[in-house]
Amino acid sequence: VYNLLTQSAKLDEMPSIYIKIKNKSETVYLQSIWGTYSHIAWIRTEDPVNGIMRLITTEDLVEDARLILDRLRNEIEFEEIEHEERSG
């Protein structure tokens, strides 16, 4: 249990990009696309009801993750949100 708690705390310290998907049914599609970019960032659903996704990356790969997100805007409608907005 201790290892799981410390791993979770480490994830919270890593750079993250929060996005809100307009059409929540595209969550699985976005996750499948990001699966091919798992060397850039991990994706997790933070709030499925509100379509909030979190990309967890490293300092040196944040800009690469943002570049991929910019390219995905042609396929999936979403907006980047601030960390504080993720629960509301």
mmCIF file of N, CA and C in Angstrom:
data_model
loop_
_atom_site.group_PDB
_atom_site.id
_atom_site.type_symbol
_atom_site.label_atom_id
_atom_site.label_comp_id
_atom_site.label_asym_id
_atom_site.label_seq_id
_atom_site.Cartn_x
_atom_site.Cartn_y
_atom_site.Cartn_z
ATOM 1 N N VAL A 1 0.829 -1.191 0.000
ATOM 2 C CA VAL A 1 0.000 0.000 0.000
ATOM 3 C C VAL A 1 0.877 1.260 0.000
ATOM 4 N N TYR A 2 1.957 1.245 0.751
ATOM 5 C CA TYR A 2 2.845 2.404 0.815
ATOM 6 C C TYR A 2 3.401 2.748 -0.571
ATOM 7 N N ASN A 3 3.824 1.732 -1.328
ATOM 8 C CA ASN A 3 4.363 1.981 -2.661
ATOM 9 C C ASN A 3 3.335 2.633 -3.569
ATOM 10 N N LEU A 4 2.094 2.183 -3.485
ATOM 11 C CA LEU A 4 1.042 2.787 -4.308
ATOM 12 C C LEU A 4 0.822 4.241 -3.936
ATOM 13 N N LEU A 5 0.863 4.555 -2.657
ATOM 14 C CA LEU A 5 0.676 5.932 -2.214
ATOM 15 C C LEU A 5 1.833 6.822 -2.652
ATOM 16 N N THR A 6 3.053 6.322 -2.553
ATOM 17 C CA THR A 6 4.192 7.139 -2.961
ATOM 18 C C THR A 6 4.236 7.316 -4.469
ATOM 19 N N GLN A 7 3.838 6.295 -5.231
ATOM 20 C CA GLN A 7 3.780 6.427 -6.688
ATOM 21 C C GLN A 7 2.729 7.451 -7.082
ATOM 22 N N SER A 8 1.597 7.441 -6.411
ATOM 23 C CA SER A 8 0.532 8.409 -6.694
ATOM 24 C C SER A 8 1.018 9.823 -6.391
ATOM 25 N N ALA A 9 1.736 9.997 -5.305
ATOM 26 C CA ALA A 9 2.259 11.318 -4.948
ATOM 27 C C ALA A 9 3.255 11.791 -5.998
ATOM 28 N N LYS A 10 4.067 10.887 -6.528
ATOM 29 C CA LYS A 10 5.023 11.260 -7.563
ATOM 30 C C LYS A 10 4.302 11.699 -8.837
ATOM 31 N N LEU A 11 3.223 11.032 -9.197
ATOM 32 C CA LEU A 11 2.451 11.432 -10.373
ATOM 33 C C LEU A 11 1.894 12.838 -10.206
ATOM 34 N N ASP A 12 1.462 13.175 -9.009
ATOM 35 C CA ASP A 12 0.918 14.503 -8.753
ATOM 36 C C ASP A 12 1.976 15.596 -8.904
ATOM 37 N N GLU A 13 3.240 15.239 -8.770
ATOM 38 C CA GLU A 13 4.322 16.213 -8.897
ATOM 39 C C GLU A 13 4.771 16.397 -10.345
ATOM 40 N N MET A 14 4.342 15.517 -11.236
ATOM 41 C CA MET A 14 4.787 15.583 -12.628
ATOM 42 C C MET A 14 3.975 16.629 -13.402
ATOM 43 N N PRO A 15 4.570 17.226 -14.423
ATOM 44 C CA PRO A 15 3.833 18.189 -15.241
ATOM 45 C C PRO A 15 2.603 17.526 -15.861
ATOM 46 N N SER A 16 1.500 18.238 -15.853
ATOM 47 C CA SER A 16 0.254 17.695 -16.387
ATOM 48 C C SER A 16 -0.449 18.740 -17.235
ATOM 49 N N ILE A 17 -1.149 18.244 -18.227
ATOM 50 C CA ILE A 17 -1.988 19.080 -19.069
ATOM 51 C C ILE A 17 -3.403 18.536 -18.909
ATOM 52 N N TYR A 18 -4.325 19.413 -18.530
ATOM 53 C CA TYR A 18 -5.715 19.007 -18.368
ATOM 54 C C TYR A 18 -6.506 19.507 -19.564
ATOM 55 N N ILE A 19 -7.332 18.624 -20.112
ATOM 56 C CA ILE A 19 -8.191 19.026 -21.218
ATOM 57 C C ILE A 19 -9.619 18.600 -20.933
ATOM 58 N N LYS A 20 -10.541 19.319 -21.544
ATOM 59 C CA LYS A 20 -11.958 18.989 -21.424
ATOM 60 C C LYS A 20 -12.469 18.697 -22.833
ATOM 61 N N ILE A 21 -12.939 17.470 -23.018
ATOM 62 C CA ILE A 21 -13.437 17.041 -24.316
ATOM 63 C C ILE A 21 -14.893 17.477 -24.450
ATOM 64 N N LYS A 22 -15.227 18.089 -25.579
ATOM 65 C CA LYS A 22 -16.600 18.558 -25.777
ATOM 66 C C LYS A 22 -17.565 17.382 -25.893
ATOM 67 N N ASN A 23 -17.208 16.394 -26.697
ATOM 68 C CA ASN A 23 -18.052 15.214 -26.881
ATOM 69 C C ASN A 23 -17.441 14.079 -26.062
ATOM 70 N N LYS A 24 -18.006 13.806 -24.905
ATOM 71 C CA LYS A 24 -17.430 12.829 -23.975
ATOM 72 C C LYS A 24 -17.324 11.433 -24.573
ATOM 73 N N SER A 25 -18.087 11.143 -25.617
ATOM 74 C CA SER A 25 -18.009 9.822 -26.242
ATOM 75 C C SER A 25 -16.678 9.620 -26.969
ATOM 76 N N GLU A 26 -15.894 10.685 -27.142
ATOM 77 C CA GLU A 26 -14.599 10.573 -27.804
ATOM 78 C C GLU A 26 -13.450 10.293 -26.844
ATOM 79 N N THR A 27 -13.774 10.080 -25.590
ATOM 80 C CA THR A 27 -12.754 9.789 -24.581
ATOM 81 C C THR A 27 -11.940 8.553 -24.959
ATOM 82 N N VAL A 28 -12.611 7.483 -25.331
ATOM 83 C CA VAL A 28 -11.915 6.236 -25.664
ATOM 84 C C VAL A 28 -11.067 6.425 -26.914
ATOM 85 N N TYR A 29 -11.586 7.180 -27.876
ATOM 86 C CA TYR A 29 -10.833 7.466 -29.100
ATOM 87 C C TYR A 29 -9.542 8.218 -28.763
ATOM 88 N N LEU A 30 -9.644 9.234 -27.925
ATOM 89 C CA LEU A 30 -8.469 10.002 -27.528
ATOM 90 C C LEU A 30 -7.472 9.115 -26.779
ATOM 91 N N GLN A 31 -7.977 8.270 -25.905
ATOM 92 C CA GLN A 31 -7.088 7.376 -25.155
ATOM 93 C C GLN A 31 -6.363 6.413 -26.094
ATOM 94 N N SER A 32 -7.065 5.924 -27.106
ATOM 95 C CA SER A 32 -6.414 4.990 -28.033
ATOM 96 C C SER A 32 -5.338 5.690 -28.848
ATOM 97 N N ILE A 33 -5.584 6.931 -29.251
ATOM 98 C CA ILE A 33 -4.565 7.689 -29.973
ATOM 99 C C ILE A 33 -3.353 7.925 -29.078
ATOM 100 N N TRP A 34 -3.599 8.353 -27.836
ATOM 101 C CA TRP A 34 -2.481 8.642 -26.936
ATOM 102 C C TRP A 34 -1.713 7.395 -26.555
ATOM 103 N N GLY A 35 -2.337 6.238 -26.704
ATOM 104 C CA GLY A 35 -1.627 4.995 -26.434
ATOM 105 C C GLY A 35 -0.386 4.848 -27.300
ATOM 106 N N THR A 36 -0.433 5.405 -28.508
ATOM 107 C CA THR A 36 0.730 5.345 -29.403
ATOM 108 C C THR A 36 1.784 6.373 -29.018
ATOM 109 N N TYR A 37 1.427 7.315 -28.169
ATOM 110 C CA TYR A 37 2.358 8.352 -27.718
ATOM 111 C C TYR A 37 2.691 8.204 -26.236
ATOM 112 N N SER A 38 2.598 6.991 -25.717
ATOM 113 C CA SER A 38 2.843 6.795 -24.284
ATOM 114 C C SER A 38 4.283 7.129 -23.896
ATOM 115 N N HIS A 39 5.176 7.222 -24.871
ATOM 116 C CA HIS A 39 6.554 7.635 -24.572
ATOM 117 C C HIS A 39 6.645 9.156 -24.377
ATOM 118 N N ILE A 40 5.578 9.887 -24.741
ATOM 119 C CA ILE A 40 5.513 11.347 -24.564
ATOM 120 C C ILE A 40 4.726 11.709 -23.306
ATOM 121 N N ALA A 41 3.567 11.050 -23.136
ATOM 122 C CA ALA A 41 2.701 11.347 -21.985
ATOM 123 C C ALA A 41 1.748 10.182 -21.751
ATOM 124 N N TRP A 42 1.356 10.025 -20.509
ATOM 125 C CA TRP A 42 0.313 9.064 -20.158
ATOM 126 C C TRP A 42 -0.993 9.828 -20.073
ATOM 127 N N ILE A 43 -2.068 9.159 -20.421
ATOM 128 C CA ILE A 43 -3.367 9.818 -20.345
ATOM 129 C C ILE A 43 -4.236 9.072 -19.350
ATOM 130 N N ARG A 44 -5.005 9.840 -18.609
ATOM 131 C CA ARG A 44 -5.973 9.218 -17.695
ATOM 132 C C ARG A 44 -7.216 10.079 -17.626
ATOM 133 N N THR A 45 -8.320 9.434 -17.389
ATOM 134 C CA THR A 45 -9.582 10.139 -17.252
ATOM 135 C C THR A 45 -9.701 10.594 -15.810
ATOM 136 N N GLU A 46 -9.774 11.896 -15.611
ATOM 137 C CA GLU A 46 -9.892 12.458 -14.268
ATOM 138 C C GLU A 46 -11.355 12.561 -13.849
ATOM 139 N N ASP A 47 -12.222 12.919 -14.782
ATOM 140 C CA ASP A 47 -13.640 13.130 -14.488
ATOM 141 C C ASP A 47 -14.447 12.730 -15.718
ATOM 142 N N PRO A 48 -14.896 11.477 -15.783
ATOM 143 C CA PRO A 48 -15.613 11.006 -16.973
ATOM 144 C C PRO A 48 -16.944 11.726 -17.215
ATOM 145 N N VAL A 49 -17.599 12.156 -16.169
ATOM 146 C CA VAL A 49 -18.889 12.841 -16.315
ATOM 147 C C VAL A 49 -18.724 14.163 -17.059
ATOM 148 N N ASN A 50 -17.642 14.883 -16.762
ATOM 149 C CA ASN A 50 -17.407 16.186 -17.376
ATOM 150 C C ASN A 50 -16.408 16.149 -18.530
ATOM 151 N N GLY A 51 -15.920 14.956 -18.890
ATOM 152 C CA GLY A 51 -14.996 14.822 -20.005
ATOM 153 C C GLY A 51 -13.621 15.399 -19.746
ATOM 154 N N ILE A 52 -13.166 15.342 -18.486
ATOM 155 C CA ILE A 52 -11.861 15.893 -18.120
ATOM 156 C C ILE A 52 -10.804 14.795 -18.212
ATOM 157 N N MET A 53 -9.770 15.077 -19.015
ATOM 158 C CA MET A 53 -8.666 14.146 -19.194
ATOM 159 C C MET A 53 -7.391 14.820 -18.692
ATOM 160 N N ARG A 54 -6.455 13.995 -18.264
ATOM 161 C CA ARG A 54 -5.172 14.514 -17.776
ATOM 162 C C ARG A 54 -4.040 13.824 -18.528
ATOM 163 N N LEU A 55 -3.165 14.607 -19.096
ATOM 164 C CA LEU A 55 -1.949 14.095 -19.712
ATOM 165 C C LEU A 55 -0.815 14.323 -18.732
ATOM 166 N N ILE A 56 -0.127 13.260 -18.387
ATOM 167 C CA ILE A 56 0.977 13.327 -17.433
ATOM 168 C C ILE A 56 2.258 13.111 -18.216
ATOM 169 N N THR A 57 3.167 14.053 -18.111
ATOM 170 C CA THR A 57 4.379 14.004 -18.916
ATOM 171 C C THR A 57 5.588 14.381 -18.066
ATOM 172 N N THR A 58 6.678 14.717 -18.712
ATOM 173 C CA THR A 58 7.876 15.172 -18.013
ATOM 174 C C THR A 58 8.202 16.581 -18.503
ATOM 175 N N GLU A 59 9.025 17.280 -17.747
ATOM 176 C CA GLU A 59 9.369 18.669 -18.100
ATOM 177 C C GLU A 59 9.901 18.780 -19.529
ATOM 178 N N ASP A 60 10.738 17.839 -19.920
ATOM 179 C CA ASP A 60 11.356 17.930 -21.239
ATOM 180 C C ASP A 60 10.425 17.512 -22.378
ATOM 181 N N LEU A 61 9.254 16.958 -22.078
ATOM 182 C CA LEU A 61 8.330 16.512 -23.128
ATOM 183 C C LEU A 61 7.003 17.274 -23.152
ATOM 184 N N VAL A 62 6.850 18.276 -22.300
ATOM 185 C CA VAL A 62 5.594 19.036 -22.251
ATOM 186 C C VAL A 62 5.278 19.667 -23.604
ATOM 187 N N GLU A 63 6.271 20.276 -24.225
ATOM 188 C CA GLU A 63 6.025 20.945 -25.511
ATOM 189 C C GLU A 63 5.684 19.940 -26.607
ATOM 190 N N ASP A 64 6.297 18.762 -26.579
ATOM 191 C CA ASP A 64 5.947 17.716 -27.545
ATOM 192 C C ASP A 64 4.492 17.281 -27.355
ATOM 193 N N ALA A 65 4.077 17.144 -26.110
ATOM 194 C CA ALA A 65 2.686 16.767 -25.825
ATOM 195 C C ALA A 65 1.727 17.840 -26.337
ATOM 196 N N ARG A 66 2.066 19.090 -26.132
ATOM 197 C CA ARG A 66 1.223 20.192 -26.627
ATOM 198 C C ARG A 66 1.158 20.206 -28.156
ATOM 199 N N LEU A 67 2.250 19.893 -28.808
ATOM 200 C CA LEU A 67 2.272 19.837 -30.268
ATOM 201 C C LEU A 67 1.334 18.743 -30.782
ATOM 202 N N ILE A 68 1.366 17.595 -30.141
ATOM 203 C CA ILE A 68 0.459 16.505 -30.518
ATOM 204 C C ILE A 68 -0.990 16.922 -30.280
ATOM 205 N N LEU A 69 -1.257 17.550 -29.150
ATOM 206 C CA LEU A 69 -2.609 18.041 -28.877
ATOM 207 C C LEU A 69 -3.074 19.019 -29.952
ATOM 208 N N ASP A 70 -2.215 19.924 -30.356
ATOM 209 C CA ASP A 70 -2.581 20.893 -31.397
ATOM 210 C C ASP A 70 -2.979 20.187 -32.685
ATOM 211 N N ARG A 71 -2.275 19.134 -33.035
ATOM 212 C CA ARG A 71 -2.607 18.383 -34.248
ATOM 213 C C ARG A 71 -3.914 17.603 -34.103
ATOM 214 N N LEU A 72 -4.216 17.186 -32.890
ATOM 215 C CA LEU A 72 -5.455 16.428 -32.656
ATOM 216 C C LEU A 72 -6.702 17.309 -32.683
ATOM 217 N N ARG A 73 -6.528 18.606 -32.587
ATOM 218 C CA ARG A 73 -7.683 19.521 -32.609
ATOM 219 C C ARG A 73 -8.481 19.423 -33.908
ATOM 220 N N ASN A 74 -7.866 18.917 -34.961
ATOM 221 C CA ASN A 74 -8.579 18.724 -36.224
ATOM 222 C C ASN A 74 -9.539 17.540 -36.173
ATOM 223 N N GLU A 75 -9.321 16.650 -35.210
ATOM 224 C CA GLU A 75 -10.131 15.440 -35.110
ATOM 225 C C GLU A 75 -11.068 15.419 -33.912
ATOM 226 N N ILE A 76 -10.630 16.000 -32.818
ATOM 227 C CA ILE A 76 -11.392 15.957 -31.570
ATOM 228 C C ILE A 76 -11.531 17.373 -31.035
ATOM 229 N N GLU A 77 -12.745 17.744 -30.660
ATOM 230 C CA GLU A 77 -12.960 19.089 -30.118
ATOM 231 C C GLU A 77 -12.752 19.063 -28.607
ATOM 232 N N PHE A 78 -11.776 19.853 -28.152
ATOM 233 C CA PHE A 78 -11.469 19.936 -26.721
ATOM 234 C C PHE A 78 -10.834 21.283 -26.442
ATOM 235 N N GLU A 79 -10.748 21.597 -25.156
ATOM 236 C CA GLU A 79 -10.062 22.805 -24.727
ATOM 237 C C GLU A 79 -9.139 22.456 -23.575
ATOM 238 N N GLU A 80 -8.023 23.147 -23.504
ATOM 239 C CA GLU A 80 -7.135 22.979 -22.363
ATOM 240 C C GLU A 80 -7.696 23.791 -21.216
ATOM 241 N N ILE A 81 -7.687 23.212 -20.046
ATOM 242 C CA ILE A 81 -8.228 23.901 -18.872
ATOM 243 C C ILE A 81 -7.151 23.981 -17.798
ATOM 244 N N GLU A 82 -7.339 24.897 -16.892
ATOM 245 C CA GLU A 82 -6.430 25.040 -15.759
ATOM 246 C C GLU A 82 -6.685 23.907 -14.760
ATOM 247 N N HIS A 83 -5.690 23.611 -13.985
ATOM 248 C CA HIS A 83 -5.763 22.561 -12.974
ATOM 249 C C HIS A 83 -6.953 22.781 -12.029
ATOM 250 N N GLU A 84 -7.227 24.022 -11.668
ATOM 251 C CA GLU A 84 -8.306 24.329 -10.726
ATOM 252 C C GLU A 84 -9.694 24.083 -11.324
ATOM 253 N N GLU A 85 -9.807 24.126 -12.653
ATOM 254 C CA GLU A 85 -11.102 23.969 -13.328
ATOM 255 C C GLU A 85 -11.484 22.502 -13.494
ATOM 256 N N ARG A 86 -10.597 21.589 -13.225
ATOM 257 C CA ARG A 86 -10.832 20.207 -13.570
ATOM 258 C C ARG A 86 -11.999 19.569 -12.840
ATOM 259 N N SER A 87 -12.342 20.045 -11.667
ATOM 260 C CA SER A 87 -13.430 19.423 -10.913
ATOM 261 C C SER A 87 -14.753 20.125 -11.099
ATOM 262 N N GLY A 88 -14.808 21.135 -11.900
ATOM 263 C CA GLY A 88 -16.050 21.891 -12.029
ATOM 264 C C GLY A 88 -16.480 22.055 -13.367
#
